[in-house]
XYZ file of C-alpha atoms in Angstrom:
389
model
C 69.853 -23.983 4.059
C 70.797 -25.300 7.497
C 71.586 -23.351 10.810
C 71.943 -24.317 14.348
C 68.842 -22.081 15.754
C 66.239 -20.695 13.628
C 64.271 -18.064 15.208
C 60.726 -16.968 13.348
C 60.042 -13.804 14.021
C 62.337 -10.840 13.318
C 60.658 -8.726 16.152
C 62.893 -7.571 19.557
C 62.740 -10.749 20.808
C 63.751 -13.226 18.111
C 66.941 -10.038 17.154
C 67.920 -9.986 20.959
C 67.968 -14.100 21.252
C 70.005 -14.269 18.002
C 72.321 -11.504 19.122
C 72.878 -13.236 22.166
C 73.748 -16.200 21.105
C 76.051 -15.167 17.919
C 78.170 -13.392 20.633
C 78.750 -16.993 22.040
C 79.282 -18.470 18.586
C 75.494 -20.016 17.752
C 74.502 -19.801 14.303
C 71.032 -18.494 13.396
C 69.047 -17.192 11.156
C 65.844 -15.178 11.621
C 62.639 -15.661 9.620
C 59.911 -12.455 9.775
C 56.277 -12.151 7.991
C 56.973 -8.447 7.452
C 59.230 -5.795 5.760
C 61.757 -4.244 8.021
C 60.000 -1.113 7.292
C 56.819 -2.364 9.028
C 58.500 -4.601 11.914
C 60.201 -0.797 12.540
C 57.074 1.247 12.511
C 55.102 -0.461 15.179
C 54.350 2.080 18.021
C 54.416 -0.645 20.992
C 56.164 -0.394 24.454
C 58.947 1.674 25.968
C 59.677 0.662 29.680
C 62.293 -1.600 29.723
C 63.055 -3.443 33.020
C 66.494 -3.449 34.839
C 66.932 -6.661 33.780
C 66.083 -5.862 30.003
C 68.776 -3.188 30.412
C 71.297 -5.377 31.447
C 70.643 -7.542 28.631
C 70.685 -4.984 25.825
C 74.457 -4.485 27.494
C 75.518 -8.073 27.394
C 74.162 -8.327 24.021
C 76.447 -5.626 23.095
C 73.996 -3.088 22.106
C 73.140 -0.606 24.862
C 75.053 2.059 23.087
C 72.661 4.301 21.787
C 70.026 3.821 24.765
C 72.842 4.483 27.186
C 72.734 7.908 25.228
C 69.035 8.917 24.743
C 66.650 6.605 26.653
C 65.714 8.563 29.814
C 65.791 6.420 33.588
C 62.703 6.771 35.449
C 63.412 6.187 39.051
C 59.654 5.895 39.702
C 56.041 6.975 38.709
C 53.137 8.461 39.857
C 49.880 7.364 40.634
C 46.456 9.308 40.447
C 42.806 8.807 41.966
C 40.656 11.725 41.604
C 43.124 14.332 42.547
C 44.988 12.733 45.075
C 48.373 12.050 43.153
C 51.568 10.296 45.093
C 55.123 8.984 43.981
C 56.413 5.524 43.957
C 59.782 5.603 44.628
C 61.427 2.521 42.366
C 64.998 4.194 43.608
C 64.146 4.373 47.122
C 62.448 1.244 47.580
C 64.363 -1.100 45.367
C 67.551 0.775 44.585
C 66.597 0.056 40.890
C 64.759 2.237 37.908
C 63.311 1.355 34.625
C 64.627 2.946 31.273
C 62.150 4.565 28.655
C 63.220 3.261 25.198
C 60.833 2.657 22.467
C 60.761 -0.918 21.314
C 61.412 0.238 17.890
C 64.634 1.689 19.295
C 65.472 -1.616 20.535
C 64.353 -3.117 17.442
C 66.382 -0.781 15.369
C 69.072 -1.230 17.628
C 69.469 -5.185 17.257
C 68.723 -4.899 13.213
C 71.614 -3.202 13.001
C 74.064 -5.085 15.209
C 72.827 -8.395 13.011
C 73.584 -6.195 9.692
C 77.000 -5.191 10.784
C 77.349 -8.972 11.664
C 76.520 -9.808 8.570
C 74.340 -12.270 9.676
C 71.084 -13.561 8.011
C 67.228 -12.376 8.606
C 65.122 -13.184 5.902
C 62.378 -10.567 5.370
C 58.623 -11.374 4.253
C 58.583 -14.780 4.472
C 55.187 -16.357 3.876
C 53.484 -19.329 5.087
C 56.189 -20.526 6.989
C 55.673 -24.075 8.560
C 57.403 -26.129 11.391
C 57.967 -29.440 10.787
C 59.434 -32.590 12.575
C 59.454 -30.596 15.343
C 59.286 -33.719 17.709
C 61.944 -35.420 16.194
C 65.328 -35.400 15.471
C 65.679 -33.119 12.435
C 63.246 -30.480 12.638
C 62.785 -28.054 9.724
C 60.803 -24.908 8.557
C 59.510 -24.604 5.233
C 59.232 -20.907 3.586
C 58.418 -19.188 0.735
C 60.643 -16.493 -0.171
C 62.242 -14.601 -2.865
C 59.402 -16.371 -5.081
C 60.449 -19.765 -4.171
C 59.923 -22.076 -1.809
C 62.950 -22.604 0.850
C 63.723 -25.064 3.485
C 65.875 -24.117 6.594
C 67.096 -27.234 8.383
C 68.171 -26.968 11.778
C 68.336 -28.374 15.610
C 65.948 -26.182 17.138
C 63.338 -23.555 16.325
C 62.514 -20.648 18.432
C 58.647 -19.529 18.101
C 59.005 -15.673 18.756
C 56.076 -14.962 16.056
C 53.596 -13.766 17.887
C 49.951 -14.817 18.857
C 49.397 -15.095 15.603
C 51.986 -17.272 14.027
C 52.047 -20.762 13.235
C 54.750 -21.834 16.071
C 51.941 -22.464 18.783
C 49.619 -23.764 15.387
C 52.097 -26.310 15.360
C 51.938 -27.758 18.503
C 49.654 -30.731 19.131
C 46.257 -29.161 20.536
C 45.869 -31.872 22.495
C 49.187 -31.349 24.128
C 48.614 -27.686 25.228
C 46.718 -25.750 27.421
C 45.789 -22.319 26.941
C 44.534 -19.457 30.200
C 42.598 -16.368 28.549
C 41.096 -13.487 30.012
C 39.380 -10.755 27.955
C 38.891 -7.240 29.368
C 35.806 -5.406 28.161
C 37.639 -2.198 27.361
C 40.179 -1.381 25.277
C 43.232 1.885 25.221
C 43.062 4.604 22.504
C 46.506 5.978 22.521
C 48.331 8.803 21.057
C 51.276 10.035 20.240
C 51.988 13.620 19.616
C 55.273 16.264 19.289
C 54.345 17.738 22.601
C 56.189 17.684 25.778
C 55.062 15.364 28.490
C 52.854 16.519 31.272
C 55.060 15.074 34.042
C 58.582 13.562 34.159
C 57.455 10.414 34.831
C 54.864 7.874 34.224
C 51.414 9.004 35.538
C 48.491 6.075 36.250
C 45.244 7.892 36.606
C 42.222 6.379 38.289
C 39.367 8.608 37.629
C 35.379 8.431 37.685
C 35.599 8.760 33.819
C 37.934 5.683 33.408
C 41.623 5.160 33.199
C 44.401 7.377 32.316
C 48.226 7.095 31.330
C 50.418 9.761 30.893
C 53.683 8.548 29.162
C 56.453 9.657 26.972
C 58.981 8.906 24.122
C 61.504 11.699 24.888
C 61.624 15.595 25.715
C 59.515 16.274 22.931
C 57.324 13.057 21.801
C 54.605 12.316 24.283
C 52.301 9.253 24.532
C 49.185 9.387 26.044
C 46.141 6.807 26.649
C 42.674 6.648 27.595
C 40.260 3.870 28.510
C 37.555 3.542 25.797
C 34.871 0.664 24.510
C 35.815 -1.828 22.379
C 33.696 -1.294 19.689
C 35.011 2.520 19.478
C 37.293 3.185 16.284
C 40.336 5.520 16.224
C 37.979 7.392 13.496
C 35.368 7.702 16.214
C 37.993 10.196 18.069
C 39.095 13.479 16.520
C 42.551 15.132 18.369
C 40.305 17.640 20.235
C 37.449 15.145 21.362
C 41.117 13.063 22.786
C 42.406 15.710 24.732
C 39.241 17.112 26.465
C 38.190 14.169 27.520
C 41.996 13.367 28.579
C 41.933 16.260 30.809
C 38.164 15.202 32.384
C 40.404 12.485 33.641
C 43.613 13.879 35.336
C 44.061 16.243 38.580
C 43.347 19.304 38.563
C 47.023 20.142 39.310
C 48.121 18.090 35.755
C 45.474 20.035 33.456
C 47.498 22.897 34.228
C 50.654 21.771 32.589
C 49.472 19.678 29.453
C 50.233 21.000 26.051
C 48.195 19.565 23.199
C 48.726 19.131 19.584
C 48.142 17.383 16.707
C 48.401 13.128 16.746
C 51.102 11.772 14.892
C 49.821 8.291 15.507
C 46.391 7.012 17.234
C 44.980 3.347 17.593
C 42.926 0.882 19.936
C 44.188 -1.705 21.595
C 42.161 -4.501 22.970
C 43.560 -5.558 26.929
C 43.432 -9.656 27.715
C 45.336 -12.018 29.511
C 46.740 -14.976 28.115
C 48.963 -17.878 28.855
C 49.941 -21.334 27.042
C 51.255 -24.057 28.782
C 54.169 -25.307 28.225
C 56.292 -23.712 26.291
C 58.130 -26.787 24.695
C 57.396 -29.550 22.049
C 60.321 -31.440 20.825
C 63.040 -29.380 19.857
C 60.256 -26.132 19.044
C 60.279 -23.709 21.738
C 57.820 -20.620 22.251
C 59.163 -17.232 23.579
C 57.491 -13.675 24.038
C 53.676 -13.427 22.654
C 53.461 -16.661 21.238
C 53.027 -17.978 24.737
C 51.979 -15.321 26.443
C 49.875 -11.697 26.294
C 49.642 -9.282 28.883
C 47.783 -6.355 29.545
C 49.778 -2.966 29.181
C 48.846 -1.578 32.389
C 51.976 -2.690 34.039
C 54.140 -2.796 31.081
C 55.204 -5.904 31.353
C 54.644 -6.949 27.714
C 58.199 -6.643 26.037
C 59.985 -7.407 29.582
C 57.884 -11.042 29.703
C 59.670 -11.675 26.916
C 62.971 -10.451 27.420
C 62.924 -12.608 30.398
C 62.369 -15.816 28.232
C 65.432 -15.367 25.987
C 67.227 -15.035 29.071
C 66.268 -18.378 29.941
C 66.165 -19.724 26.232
C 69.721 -18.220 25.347
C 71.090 -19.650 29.028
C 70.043 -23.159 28.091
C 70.872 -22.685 24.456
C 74.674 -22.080 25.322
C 74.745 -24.913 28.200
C 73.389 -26.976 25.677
C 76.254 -25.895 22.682
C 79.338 -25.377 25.057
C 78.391 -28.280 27.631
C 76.226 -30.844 26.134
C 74.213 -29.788 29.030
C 70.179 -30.218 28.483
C 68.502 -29.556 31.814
C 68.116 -25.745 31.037
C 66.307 -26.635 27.901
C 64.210 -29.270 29.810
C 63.503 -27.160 32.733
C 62.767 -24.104 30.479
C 58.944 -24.165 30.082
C 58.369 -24.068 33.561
C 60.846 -21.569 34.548
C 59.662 -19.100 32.508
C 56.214 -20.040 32.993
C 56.671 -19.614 36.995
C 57.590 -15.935 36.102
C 55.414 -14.859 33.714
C 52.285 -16.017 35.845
C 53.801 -13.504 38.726
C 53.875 -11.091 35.722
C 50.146 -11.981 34.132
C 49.312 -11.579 37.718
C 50.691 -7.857 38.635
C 49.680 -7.041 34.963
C 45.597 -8.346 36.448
C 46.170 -6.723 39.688
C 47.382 -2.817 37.939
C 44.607 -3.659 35.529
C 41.775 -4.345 38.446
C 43.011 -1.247 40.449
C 42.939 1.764 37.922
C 40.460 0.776 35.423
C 36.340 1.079 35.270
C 34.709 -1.786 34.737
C 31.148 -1.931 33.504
C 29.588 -4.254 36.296
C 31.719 -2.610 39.505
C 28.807 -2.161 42.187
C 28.880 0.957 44.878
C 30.653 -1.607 47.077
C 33.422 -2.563 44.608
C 34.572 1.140 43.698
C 34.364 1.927 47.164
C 36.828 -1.122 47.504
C 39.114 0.031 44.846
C 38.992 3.277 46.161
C 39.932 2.233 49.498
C 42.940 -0.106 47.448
C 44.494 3.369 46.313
C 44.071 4.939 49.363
C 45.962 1.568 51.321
C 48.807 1.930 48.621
C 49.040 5.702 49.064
C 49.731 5.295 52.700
C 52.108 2.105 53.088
C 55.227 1.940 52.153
C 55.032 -2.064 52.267
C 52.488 -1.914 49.516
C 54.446 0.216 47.076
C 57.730 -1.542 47.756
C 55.831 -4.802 46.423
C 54.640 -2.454 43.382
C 58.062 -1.109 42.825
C 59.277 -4.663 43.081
C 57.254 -5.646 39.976
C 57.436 -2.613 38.159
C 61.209 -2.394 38.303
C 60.938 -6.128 37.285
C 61.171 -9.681 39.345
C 64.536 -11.309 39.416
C 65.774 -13.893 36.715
């Protein structure tokens, strides 16, 4: 088999790179561990930057979002019950758009299907190789058989997990990690959402988030220890202690029900440097993890295939390699301004197990600062809506 880009990893990223660059002629073909089915039932993020929008649109495939995501023009922000607005409109003349990832995900699968293009579905212990000199490869095993997939570059969009980064010299890499000693037990339930936005709740108890799928599917979250279980949490022991932490004003207005999905997630902070060996390139959580608080997770990575695809078609239509030379550190010099409003949201509206008196009374007075000056929530609005390309 031979292509001109092999992407591994059939998750949004790797589908919207390889959409993008079919629709300029670029051969690929996409490589993913899982079944469709399970790449499509992942509950993960659903606020898609402006700039993720416009993607999804020059990719051809805003169709469908354009139809049922809903645009959030800003959110709301909690501490005891003191609650304000952040107005992304106002301040930024820009919104976000809530659209599950599996939307998107769905989305792109079947663009490439109508394509007729290739993704290759539960390949195991796929392998880089060469991928420092001229020809690299990948080496597969699939359909009971093992495959080879010859190529001029490969795209690492497989995760923290995968064996893109694994391939990379250690030697030649540096990774940045930060662990937070907490984790978010989230739900999802057929219930309406308590607000029309997104609500951030700093309470005494812990942190709060208030979010939504549509009209009628709500997601909600709750700081809780690490070494809790989903199990640990029946659906009524979720929403009392959901309500201990929102205002008073919110209690009044949330409508409960049975979980139609419920997990943990661990939050950290992590960052590999660079993003480039040879003619391998990482993109999304290979290189990078952020925390959900700012929900910045999916648009990190939607911001390297811009960058990835741009230098990709230079490269194809103009022989031109300085956009895949200077890729690494472009994308790198966003997604630290990223890692760092993902630390800052993160700092601000969670409880942390060694705060003193002094440093709740300092996050306390943070709120209040933010609540009061416009400067401060234009700079929020700034990064939520999402930082320029």
């Amino acid at each position: 088999m031979r292509t001109q880009v092999a992407i591994v990893g059939g998750g949004p990223a790797g589908l919207l790179l390889a959409q993008l660059l079919h629709r300029q002629g670029i051969d690929t073909v996409v490589l993913e561990r899982h079944s469709r089915a399970h790449v499509l039932e992942r509950v993960r993020a659903g606020v898609l930057e402006t700039g993720f929008v416009e993607m999804m649109r020059e990719a051809g495939v805003a169709e469908r979002m354009e139809a049922e995501g809903i645009a959030h023009h800003g959110a709301r922000i909690a501490y005891g019950d003191e609650v304000f607005r952040v107005d992304f409109a106002a301040l930024t003349g820009q919104q976000v758009m809530i659209y599950g990832q599996s939307e998107v995900t769905r989305d792109l699968y079947e663009a490439r299907d109508a394509a007729g293009l290739e993704t290759l579905h539960e390949c195991a212990g796929v392998r880089p190789h060469d991928i420092d000199g001229a020809q690299p490869f990948i080496t597969f095993l699939h359909g009971g058989k093992m495959n080879r997939l010859d190529c001029d570059f490969i795209i690492g969009c497989d995760g923290f997990h995968g064996p893109c980064r694994e391939a990379i010299p250690q030697e030649a890499m540096r990774g940045y990690e930060k662990t937070y000693p907490f984790g978010w037990l989230g739900v999802l339930s057929e219930t309406p959402p308590v607000d029309d936005e997104l609500v951030y709740c700093n309470s005494e108890r812990g942190f709060a988030l208030c979010s939504m799928r549509n009209e009628g599917l709500s997601r909600y979250y709750i700081q809780c220890p690490l070494a809790d279980s989903p199990d640990d949490w029946s659906d009524d022991m979720f929403w009392e202690e959901l309500e201990r932490r929102l205002p008073q004003e919110m209690c009044a207005r949330l409508v409960t029900g049975p979980s139609i999905w419920k997990s943990i997630a661990p939050l950290r902070s992590y960052v590999c440097e660079p993003m480039r060996w040879g003619k391998m390139f990482l993109c999304g959580d290979a290189a990078h993890i952020v925390p959900p608080t700012g929900a910045k997770g999916l648009n990190t990575a939607a911001s390297d295939v811009h960058y990835l695809s741009q230098a990709l078609m230079r490269h194809y239509r103009e022989s031109d390699e300085r956009g895949l030379e200077e890729y690494s550190g472009r994308a790198l010099a966003r997604i630290w301004k990223n890692a760092r409003f993902g630390w800052w949201m993160t700092n601000l509206l969670h409880r942390f197990p060694e705060q003193s008196a002094f440093d709740l009374r300092m996050q306390q007075a943070e709120l209040a600062y933010l609540h009061e000056n416009e400067t401060a929530q234009r700079a929020l609005a700034q990064n939520y809506v999402g930082l320029p390309y």
